[in-house]
Amino acid sequence: MLKRLSQCIREYRKDTLLSPLFVSLEVIMEVLIPYLMSKIIDNGIDRGDMDYILRLGGVLVACALLSLLFGAFSGHFAANASSGFARNVRHDLYYAVQDFGFENIDRFSTSGLVTRLTTDVTNLQNAFQMIVRICVRAPVMLVFSLFMAFRVNSRLAMVFLAAAPVLVAGLAAIIHFAFPNFQKMFDCYDRLNSVVQENVTAMRVVKAYVREPRETDKFRHASGEIFRYSKAAERILAFNAPLMQLCMYGCMLGLSWFGAKTIVSGEMLTGQLMTMFTYTMQILMSLMMISMIFVMLTMSRASAERVVEVLQEKSRIVNRPQPLSEVPDGSITFDHVDFSYSDDAEQKCLDNICLTIRQGETVGIIGGTGSAKSTLVQLIPRLYDVSGGSVKVGGHDVREYDLETLRGEVAMVLQKNVLFSGSVKENLRWGDADASDEALVNACRQAQADGFVREFPDGYDTMIDQGGTNVSGGQRQRLCIARALLKKPKILILDDSTSAVDTKTDAMIRRAFGEELPDTTKLIIAQRISSVEHADKVIVMDNGRVSGFGTPAEMLETNHIYQEVYHSQVKGGEPDAR
Ligand SMILES: Nc1ncnc2c1ncn2[C@@H]1O[C@H](COP(=O)(O)OP(=O)(O)OP(=O)(O)O)[C@@H](O)[C@H]1O
Ligand SMILES: [Mg+2]
């Protein structure tokens, strides 16, 4: 885990190394200052040696200035290193997510990914800054102060040894009791995030179902839990300050008690005792800092694990060496294809599918909800890999192609299609970045989108909101079809893409396909029989198997599922308009 994260330091290695170096120098200066003070008091003031006072005073000021300077440097480098590190982590995370296949996306929730990219990275950044500064500062300070204290008066320094176990035991107890609360608090943050995320993205549904009170309750519950755990943790942490003060004043008391005696007996000088007081502070402070570091680092470990989980997630869908960079034609073959979404799934989602579709054919796919229609077509642009058998496009296994080439030739309008924020034109150019305005209009005409786009106040420059919420469902579907057409694909797949379009427009879109894209293989998943009855062939899916494959007329004669759908839609009700 640490190895993967340290790879994110990259160009900030210099800053990462310089910061601890300057911190150490800063601490050494800080530790020297009390020592010089004691010298000034004992050798200068007591003896009235002005020259000595000025000389050492000068050194002392210089030390103070140097300490300030080193501190500023280390702060500068630490800030650089930690922000740079966070930037690289965020960068790597984003790229990792971009490389995810559909199977990887299934594993992580959107809110989980967003939390990882934001809160978790910020936690890591803070932890990193702490590592390069405080993690160095506290131990160096501890060691040097102890060393100096023993140098000044080793017997008096024993007082620390008595106080240290009390402090360490106290801090350990605090951490032990506070830490589980912190951990629970972080889990609650995840829940809160997912509540907020779900709610905001699905605000319209929440309102439509008047679920606001329920959703508010859910939020209140999640936020209440965070409050409870953070209160419990903070309540325990509050013991930190009194414990620290107990130890500090205890030490001072001990030092004064024993120190006074040694001063009276002439073993030690006043200045030295004063120095010991300062070292007491420094030693106990660094002990406390170490304990805090421990808490903070353990807390950020959860964040680190979550980030690394994404960074190490490997997409199984990658190019093989020397992939094919051209798709010869738009024929499709399913050769004994098995598929399931997870490795341990007992039931196969697709079971022994064998199909051959010739280039230029229009193939309708029909079947009940959950019969794996979407699953079947998702294998063609290799959104998922088969579990068994093979899918061939243009005579070659899809795994032999370069992914970009394959997906460039297979345009798929997903069932859950989305538009992105930006103008209509920008959205359409996802299909072809260099498309001319004419080509855009032409594609929209074929998708029957030109008419309504022109009626928008700004025509093709109308801005689409995030997710395409400011156009109607049917308009969105038609824009998505136009976007797919702009790719000029060899295979065009429409997954229930005209469900929100009236039957007349649906028929016009299909007619345009027939006229304008004669060589493109067209796969049309539909619920309406009218959408598939003029196709060259129909695939009838039933629970992950092909129940029938042939011309619509053959299916009407032989396939009982097709017959059922046909009669319920055509004979039973009003015949659909063509
Ligand atoms: N991402 C996924 N992870 C796990 N299981 C899935 C996933 N997507 C679909 N499934 C399951 O696979 C089966 C087939 O789903 P699929 O989406 O292919 O059906 P469909 O025929 O397209 O249905 P619909 O007509 O409702 O779109 C269903 O049982 C579904 O629960
Ligand atoms: Mg589907």
XYZ file of C-alpha atoms and ligand atoms in Angstrom:
610
model
C 0.000 0.000 0.000
C 2.729 2.444 1.013
C 4.679 1.499 -2.069
C 1.834 2.417 -4.372
C 1.251 5.702 -2.553
C 4.925 6.630 -2.547
C 4.849 6.332 -6.329
C 2.672 9.420 -6.247
C 5.488 11.593 -4.844
C 7.283 11.679 -8.198
C 8.530 15.204 -9.049
C 8.092 16.297 -5.419
C 10.810 13.982 -4.096
C 13.195 16.900 -3.545
C 10.652 18.822 -1.457
C 9.789 15.651 0.420
C 13.423 15.177 1.450
C 14.253 18.827 2.137
C 11.357 19.397 4.501
C 12.499 16.876 7.187
C 16.050 18.156 6.846
C 15.042 21.732 7.606
C 12.726 20.593 10.385
C 15.660 18.841 12.056
C 17.791 21.963 11.760
C 14.968 24.057 13.181
C 14.605 21.734 16.159
C 18.332 21.717 16.859
C 18.292 25.504 16.988
C 15.281 25.447 19.283
C 17.000 23.042 21.635
C 20.169 25.136 21.698
C 18.352 28.285 22.769
C 17.595 27.218 26.392
C 21.144 25.983 26.735
C 22.526 29.364 25.686
C 20.090 31.040 28.058
C 21.450 29.068 30.972
C 24.976 30.038 30.013
C 24.018 33.714 29.858
C 22.354 33.579 33.264
C 25.005 31.555 35.039
C 28.153 32.923 33.457
C 27.053 36.384 32.368
C 24.402 37.821 34.628
C 25.605 36.200 37.845
C 29.132 37.429 37.257
C 28.083 40.756 35.747
C 30.116 40.019 32.599
C 28.462 42.326 30.063
C 30.782 41.351 27.281
C 29.863 37.675 27.662
C 26.165 38.519 27.804
C 26.343 40.503 24.567
C 28.413 37.886 22.812
C 26.211 34.926 23.724
C 23.111 37.083 23.378
C 24.139 37.681 19.774
C 24.542 33.951 19.214
C 21.163 33.361 20.824
C 19.418 35.862 18.544
C 21.176 34.300 15.572
C 19.946 30.849 16.646
C 16.414 32.186 17.021
C 16.537 33.765 13.574
C 17.989 30.632 12.017
C 15.312 28.516 13.662
C 12.682 30.826 12.211
C 14.265 30.637 8.791
C 14.611 26.849 8.816
C 11.040 26.562 10.059
C 9.808 28.721 7.202
C 11.784 26.670 4.681
C 10.537 23.372 5.994
C 6.967 24.711 5.974
C 7.406 25.786 2.380
C 8.782 22.447 1.230
C 6.231 20.484 3.249
C 3.381 22.465 1.716
C 4.801 21.931 -1.760
C 5.388 18.242 -1.213
C 2.002 17.502 0.326
C -0.058 19.502 -2.183
C 1.932 17.994 -5.019
C 1.490 14.523 -3.601
C -2.259 15.060 -3.251
C -2.425 16.326 -6.814
C -0.678 13.235 -8.100
C -2.893 10.921 -6.063
C -6.003 12.645 -7.386
C -4.610 12.496 -10.880
C -3.812 8.782 -10.633
C -7.214 8.043 -9.133
C -8.990 9.863 -11.910
C -7.003 8.078 -14.582
C -7.584 4.743 -12.884
C -11.322 5.391 -12.907
C -11.211 6.395 -16.567
C -9.604 3.060 -17.380
C -12.249 1.087 -15.523
C -14.316 -1.383 -17.465
C -18.017 -1.749 -16.714
C -17.273 -4.617 -14.332
C -15.007 -2.349 -12.251
C -17.607 0.390 -12.171
C -20.132 -2.161 -10.884
C -17.864 -2.752 -7.866
C -17.558 0.841 -6.655
C -20.451 3.131 -5.892
C -20.431 6.626 -7.362
C -20.517 8.211 -3.925
C -17.648 5.959 -2.830
C -15.536 7.098 -5.757
C -16.351 10.745 -5.147
C -15.436 10.468 -1.444
C -12.183 8.810 -2.412
C -11.333 11.555 -4.870
C -12.127 14.322 -2.385
C -12.203 13.654 1.379
C -9.830 10.703 1.349
C -7.261 12.529 -0.742
C -7.448 15.523 1.612
C -6.885 13.178 4.568
C -3.860 11.716 2.826
C -2.531 15.172 2.067
C -2.750 16.142 5.743
C -1.135 12.884 6.790
C 1.642 13.374 4.296
C 2.345 16.883 5.520
C 2.466 15.515 9.037
C 4.893 12.792 8.056
C 7.381 15.175 6.478
C 7.157 17.723 9.320
C 5.773 16.658 12.672
C 6.794 13.025 12.413
C 10.360 14.243 12.151
C 10.035 17.149 14.500
C 8.649 15.271 17.502
C 11.224 12.451 17.736
C 14.162 14.741 16.943
C 12.981 17.177 19.576
C 12.546 14.369 22.094
C 15.985 12.917 21.530
C 17.852 16.211 21.507
C 16.019 17.668 24.505
C 16.634 14.503 26.509
C 20.266 14.542 25.500
C 20.670 18.181 26.528
C 18.732 17.692 29.761
C 21.003 14.823 30.749
C 24.001 16.914 29.836
C 22.872 19.768 32.036
C 22.116 17.592 35.030
C 21.701 13.876 34.685
C 20.305 13.316 38.146
C 17.577 15.905 37.790
C 16.748 14.566 34.351
C 15.601 11.386 36.057
C 12.422 13.286 36.909
C 11.406 12.871 33.247
C 11.863 9.175 33.451
C 9.340 9.119 36.263
C 6.839 11.284 34.376
C 7.181 9.612 30.983
C 5.462 6.298 31.885
C 2.498 8.194 33.376
C 2.117 10.238 30.222
C 2.609 7.301 27.865
C 0.134 5.119 29.758
C -2.409 7.950 29.901
C -2.093 8.693 26.202
C -2.308 5.024 25.289
C -5.549 4.751 27.269
C -6.980 7.819 25.548
C -6.128 6.477 22.103
C -7.441 3.055 22.948
C -10.855 4.375 23.927
C -11.147 7.223 21.424
C -9.986 5.411 18.350
C -12.905 3.004 17.771
C -15.209 5.997 17.913
C -13.218 7.739 15.224
C -13.346 4.696 13.044
C -17.098 4.400 13.394
C -17.365 8.076 12.630
C -15.605 7.599 9.307
C -17.933 4.779 8.343
C -20.826 7.097 9.102
C -19.320 9.746 6.842
C -19.511 7.263 3.989
C -23.148 6.652 4.725
C -23.867 10.356 4.959
C -22.142 10.930 1.647
C -24.154 8.262 -0.067
C -27.417 9.612 1.370
C -26.627 13.109 0.177
C -25.382 11.971 -3.195
C -28.326 9.710 -3.902
C -30.717 12.353 -2.787
C -29.326 15.216 -4.754
C -28.943 13.257 -7.976
C -32.433 11.829 -7.673
C -34.039 14.980 -6.318
C -36.830 14.848 -8.890
C -37.834 11.324 -7.948
C -37.723 12.203 -4.259
C -40.092 15.082 -4.891
C -42.362 13.114 -7.175
C -42.871 10.483 -4.494
C -43.076 13.066 -1.698
C -40.217 11.257 0.004
C -38.672 14.416 1.462
C -39.585 13.611 5.088
C -38.219 10.061 4.757
C -35.038 11.279 3.096
C -34.628 14.037 5.689
C -34.970 11.393 8.376
C -32.317 9.283 6.723
C -30.014 12.262 6.598
C -30.777 13.220 10.200
C -30.013 9.698 11.298
C -26.676 9.556 9.460
C -25.669 13.001 10.639
C -26.811 12.185 14.214
C -24.577 9.119 14.253
C -21.582 11.205 13.238
C -22.428 13.664 15.984
C -22.681 10.869 18.546
C -19.382 9.217 17.676
C -17.471 12.425 17.263
C -18.814 13.667 20.614
C -17.769 10.426 22.308
C -14.307 10.580 20.745
C -13.764 14.234 21.522
C -14.943 13.731 25.096
C -12.186 11.188 25.617
C -9.646 13.310 23.759
C -10.439 16.184 26.109
C -8.473 14.339 28.799
C -5.371 15.009 26.766
C -4.792 18.545 27.980
C -5.278 17.868 31.720
C -3.036 14.804 31.478
C -0.378 16.818 29.759
C -0.631 19.560 32.357
C -0.536 17.087 35.198
C 2.706 15.654 33.882
C 4.193 19.019 33.075
C 3.456 20.647 36.403
C 4.375 17.423 38.185
C 7.760 17.563 36.504
C 8.178 21.226 37.317
C 7.278 20.551 40.924
C 9.770 17.696 41.092
C 12.405 19.782 39.370
C 11.852 22.733 41.704
C 11.919 20.468 44.728
C 15.111 18.648 43.857
C 16.573 21.595 41.955
C 16.265 23.945 44.923
C 18.214 21.484 47.016
C 20.975 21.119 44.443
C 21.189 24.861 44.016
C 21.481 25.394 47.762
C 24.180 22.730 47.950
C 25.937 24.464 45.064
C 25.755 21.513 42.699
C 23.722 23.413 40.108
C 23.210 26.995 38.986
C 19.932 28.933 38.623
C 20.243 29.231 34.886
C 20.585 25.488 34.550
C 17.401 24.919 36.510
C 15.566 27.324 34.206
C 16.859 25.430 31.203
C 15.587 22.220 32.712
C 12.110 23.753 32.913
C 12.194 24.543 29.202
C 13.406 21.060 28.333
C 10.581 19.615 30.422
C 8.129 21.429 28.233
C 9.840 20.370 25.037
C 10.127 16.718 26.012
C 6.547 16.356 27.165
C 5.249 18.268 24.183
C 7.069 15.993 21.785
C 5.738 12.932 23.595
C 2.256 14.265 23.159
C 2.863 15.068 19.538
C 4.054 11.531 18.929
C 0.862 10.166 20.408
C -1.231 12.493 18.270
C 0.708 11.497 15.180
C -0.082 7.925 15.974
C -3.803 8.665 16.177
C -3.860 10.759 13.026
C -1.846 8.302 10.979
C -3.998 5.371 11.987
C -7.032 7.396 11.063
C -5.679 8.236 7.657
C -4.844 4.593 7.106
C -8.480 3.953 6.318
C -8.336 6.673 3.668
C -5.094 5.295 2.291
C -6.601 1.826 1.993
C -9.639 3.154 0.192
C -7.529 5.153 -2.244
C -5.134 2.317 -2.953
C -8.058 -0.031 -3.534
C -9.043 2.097 -6.516
C -5.469 2.610 -7.701
C -4.800 -1.109 -7.715
C -8.077 -2.093 -9.307
C -7.141 -3.521 -12.661
C -9.460 -3.502 -15.587
C -9.670 -6.925 -17.096
C -10.613 -5.420 -20.404
C -7.310 -4.360 -21.906
C -5.733 -4.535 -25.327
C -3.785 -7.647 -26.113
C -0.301 -7.141 -27.559
C -0.390 -6.048 -31.206
C -4.144 -5.611 -31.463
C -5.959 -5.385 -34.766
C -6.536 -1.794 -35.768
C -9.221 -2.299 -38.359
C -12.628 -3.862 -38.299
C -13.172 -5.474 -41.726
C -16.976 -5.469 -41.713
C -20.043 -5.327 -39.543
C -20.856 -9.007 -39.259
C -21.382 -10.403 -35.767
C -21.045 -13.980 -34.550
C -21.828 -15.308 -31.083
C -20.067 -18.622 -30.706
C -21.282 -20.635 -27.696
C -21.206 -17.543 -25.506
C -21.644 -17.849 -21.737
C -21.639 -14.845 -19.479
C -22.194 -13.977 -15.826
C -21.618 -10.647 -14.077
C -19.548 -12.026 -11.234
C -17.145 -14.937 -11.112
C -18.995 -16.715 -8.341
C -22.476 -16.267 -9.799
C -24.239 -19.571 -9.803
C -26.610 -18.835 -12.570
C -25.255 -17.793 -15.903
C -26.689 -14.560 -17.228
C -26.210 -15.680 -20.834
C -26.216 -19.379 -21.561
C -24.719 -20.907 -24.672
C -25.654 -18.239 -27.183
C -24.987 -19.039 -30.856
C -25.964 -16.412 -33.434
C -24.730 -15.221 -36.800
C -25.640 -11.778 -38.056
C -24.528 -10.620 -41.500
C -23.259 -7.163 -42.330
C -25.986 -4.628 -43.056
C -28.781 -6.666 -41.528
C -31.321 -5.076 -39.243
C -31.907 -7.333 -36.272
C -34.610 -6.726 -33.707
C -34.157 -8.109 -30.198
C -37.202 -8.707 -28.103
C -37.811 -10.423 -24.771
C -39.109 -9.873 -21.268
C -37.557 -7.592 -18.664
C -34.359 -9.081 -17.309
C -34.088 -11.606 -20.152
C -30.505 -10.346 -20.750
C -31.066 -8.339 -23.915
C -28.805 -5.506 -22.750
C -26.269 -8.007 -21.493
C -26.151 -9.686 -24.904
C -25.382 -6.532 -26.867
C -22.911 -5.158 -24.313
C -20.535 -7.931 -25.284
C -20.228 -6.617 -28.841
C -18.320 -3.371 -28.073
C -16.586 -5.366 -25.306
C -18.067 -3.430 -22.413
C -17.804 -6.781 -20.647
C -15.781 -9.853 -21.594
C -17.444 -13.191 -22.153
C -17.066 -15.903 -19.510
C -17.019 -18.643 -22.129
C -17.098 -18.926 -25.922
C -16.396 -15.918 -28.102
C -18.000 -12.925 -29.737
C -16.694 -12.164 -33.212
C -17.037 -8.921 -35.118
C -15.925 -8.838 -38.747
C -14.681 -12.409 -38.395
C -12.302 -11.705 -35.500
C -12.761 -12.217 -31.775
C -13.528 -8.830 -30.179
C -10.619 -9.396 -27.806
C -8.218 -9.236 -30.744
C -9.130 -5.653 -31.605
C -7.705 -2.455 -30.258
C -10.445 -1.262 -27.890
C -10.647 2.208 -29.371
C -10.947 0.834 -32.882
C -13.646 -1.610 -31.882
C -15.677 0.914 -29.938
C -15.233 3.441 -32.735
C -16.930 1.036 -35.123
C -19.619 -0.171 -32.730
C -21.901 2.687 -31.735
C -24.149 1.849 -28.858
C -26.955 3.929 -27.465
C -27.180 2.666 -23.911
C -30.458 1.999 -22.199
C -29.481 4.457 -19.475
C -28.277 7.121 -21.871
C -27.034 10.465 -20.658
C -26.136 13.795 -22.137
C -23.432 15.927 -20.628
C -23.564 19.565 -19.608
C -22.651 21.672 -22.622
C -24.323 22.782 -25.826
C -26.257 20.442 -28.138
C -23.405 20.690 -30.629
C -20.787 19.766 -28.055
C -22.827 16.773 -27.015
C -23.234 15.581 -30.578
C -19.512 15.955 -31.229
C -18.849 13.216 -28.690
C -19.662 10.995 -31.638
C -17.179 12.698 -33.924
C -15.065 15.565 -32.633
C -14.374 16.920 -36.131
C -17.901 16.668 -37.506
C -18.978 19.638 -39.607
C -22.155 21.521 -38.750
C -23.741 19.950 -41.816
C -22.944 16.459 -40.589
C -24.481 17.311 -37.217
C -27.686 18.484 -38.848
C -27.758 15.441 -41.098
C -27.381 13.026 -38.176
C -30.084 14.875 -36.273
C -32.365 14.637 -39.277
C -31.952 10.881 -39.424
C -32.616 10.637 -35.698
C -35.649 12.925 -36.095
C -34.019 15.418 -33.744
C -33.453 18.279 -36.174
C -37.019 19.567 -35.888
C -37.136 20.085 -32.174
C -33.529 21.272 -31.882
C -34.325 24.078 -34.307
C -37.255 25.073 -32.168
C -35.006 25.572 -29.142
C -34.326 29.292 -28.561
C -30.624 28.893 -29.375
C -30.970 26.000 -31.814
C -27.860 23.847 -31.901
C -26.150 26.108 -29.362
C -28.760 25.509 -26.674
C -27.118 24.508 -23.425
C -27.948 21.094 -22.003
C -27.956 20.779 -18.217
C -26.009 18.122 -16.377
C -27.537 14.730 -17.169
C -29.714 16.305 -19.851
C -32.520 17.234 -17.496
C -33.744 20.191 -19.522
C -34.813 18.145 -22.539
C -37.642 15.630 -22.585
C -36.997 11.897 -22.350
C -37.819 11.337 -26.026
C -35.718 14.316 -27.110
C -32.794 13.003 -25.098
C -33.095 9.598 -26.735
C -33.117 11.129 -30.197
C -30.066 13.290 -29.448
C -28.261 10.192 -28.190
C -29.108 8.359 -31.404
C -27.809 11.296 -33.460
C -24.642 11.259 -31.376
C -24.156 7.559 -32.146
C -24.858 8.081 -35.856
C -22.080 10.660 -36.089
C -19.575 7.912 -35.390
C -20.517 6.431 -38.787
C -20.277 3.022 -37.235
C -20.212 -0.384 -38.895
C -22.513 -1.660 -36.164
C -25.233 0.401 -34.535
C -26.907 -0.837 -31.368
C -29.990 0.810 -29.966
C -30.814 -0.513 -26.517
C -34.450 0.395 -25.981
C -33.515 3.791 -27.356
C -36.834 4.774 -28.812
C -38.987 3.737 -25.859
C -39.865 7.350 -25.075
C -40.430 8.304 -28.721
C -43.908 8.122 -30.210
C -44.477 5.249 -32.624
C -44.675 7.472 -35.683
C -41.315 9.099 -35.039
C -39.919 5.680 -34.156
C -40.944 4.424 -37.590
C -39.425 7.465 -39.271
C -36.117 6.882 -37.483
C -36.109 3.251 -38.637
C -36.911 4.242 -42.203
C -34.061 6.779 -42.171
C -31.706 4.047 -40.963
C -32.752 1.767 -43.781
C -32.146 4.455 -46.384
C -29.064 6.165 -45.022
C -27.179 3.316 -43.395
C -27.641 0.327 -45.684
C -24.229 -1.150 -44.871
C -24.399 -0.682 -41.131
C -25.487 -3.674 -39.100
C -28.312 -2.467 -36.891
C -29.332 -4.142 -33.648
C -32.515 -2.767 -32.187
C -33.691 -3.824 -28.744
C -37.325 -2.918 -28.308
C -40.394 -3.594 -26.261
C -42.757 -2.753 -29.119
C -43.403 -5.326 -31.796
C -43.779 -2.489 -34.309
C -40.129 -1.611 -33.774
C -38.921 -5.041 -34.856
C -41.494 -6.463 -37.237
C -39.844 -4.909 -40.279
C -36.391 -6.079 -39.300
C -34.537 -8.689 -41.378
C -34.306 -10.981 -38.388
C -35.552 -11.091 -34.835
C -33.835 -12.547 -31.786
C -36.261 -13.572 -29.072
C -34.527 -13.687 -25.697
C -35.836 -15.635 -22.755
C -34.046 -15.738 -19.431
C -30.517 -15.612 -20.807
C -31.157 -17.961 -23.736
C -32.096 -17.443 -27.344
C -35.608 -18.744 -27.636
C -35.908 -17.975 -31.313
C -33.879 -16.469 -34.156
C -35.236 -15.862 -37.641
C -37.335 -13.573 -39.782
C -40.305 -11.887 -38.096
C -42.644 -14.048 -40.154
C -40.927 -17.246 -39.021
C -41.019 -16.095 -35.411
C -44.705 -15.315 -35.675
C -45.265 -18.867 -36.835
C -42.976 -20.790 -34.529
C -42.061 -18.804 -31.419
C -44.665 -18.679 -28.702
C -43.077 -15.717 -26.854
C -43.076 -13.664 -30.033
C -46.631 -14.728 -30.727
C -47.710 -13.698 -27.252
C -46.122 -10.255 -27.526
C -47.473 -9.847 -31.037
C -51.018 -10.696 -30.159
C -51.060 -8.622 -26.990
C -49.809 -5.576 -28.867
C -51.232 -5.849 -32.334
C -54.400 -7.830 -32.120
C -55.455 -7.132 -28.559
C -54.989 -3.418 -28.714
C -55.031 -0.798 -31.324
C -52.451 -1.582 -34.002
C -49.384 0.592 -33.638
C -48.940 3.317 -36.191
C -46.191 2.703 -38.648
N -24.272 -4.659 -13.790
C -24.883 -5.761 -13.397
N -24.388 -6.504 -12.379
C -24.998 -7.643 -11.989
N -26.097 -8.120 -12.545
C -26.663 -7.454 -13.565
C -26.078 -6.226 -14.038
N -26.841 -5.779 -15.047
C -27.833 -6.650 -15.199
N -27.740 -7.671 -14.312
C -28.645 -8.836 -14.225
O -28.592 -9.531 -15.448
C -29.867 -9.950 -15.864
C -30.141 -9.458 -17.264
O -30.194 -8.052 -17.277
P -30.336 -7.189 -18.585
O -30.108 -5.766 -18.213
O -29.481 -7.754 -19.640
O -31.858 -7.420 -18.960
P -32.685 -6.761 -20.117
O -33.232 -7.867 -20.936
O -31.896 -5.720 -20.795
O -33.879 -6.107 -19.308
P -34.677 -4.756 -19.648
O -35.665 -5.078 -20.684
O -35.368 -4.427 -18.368
O -33.700 -3.740 -20.053
C -30.838 -9.418 -14.838
O -31.212 -10.498 -14.013
C -30.066 -8.394 -14.043
O -30.442 -8.431 -12.711
Mg -31.947 -3.742 -20.886
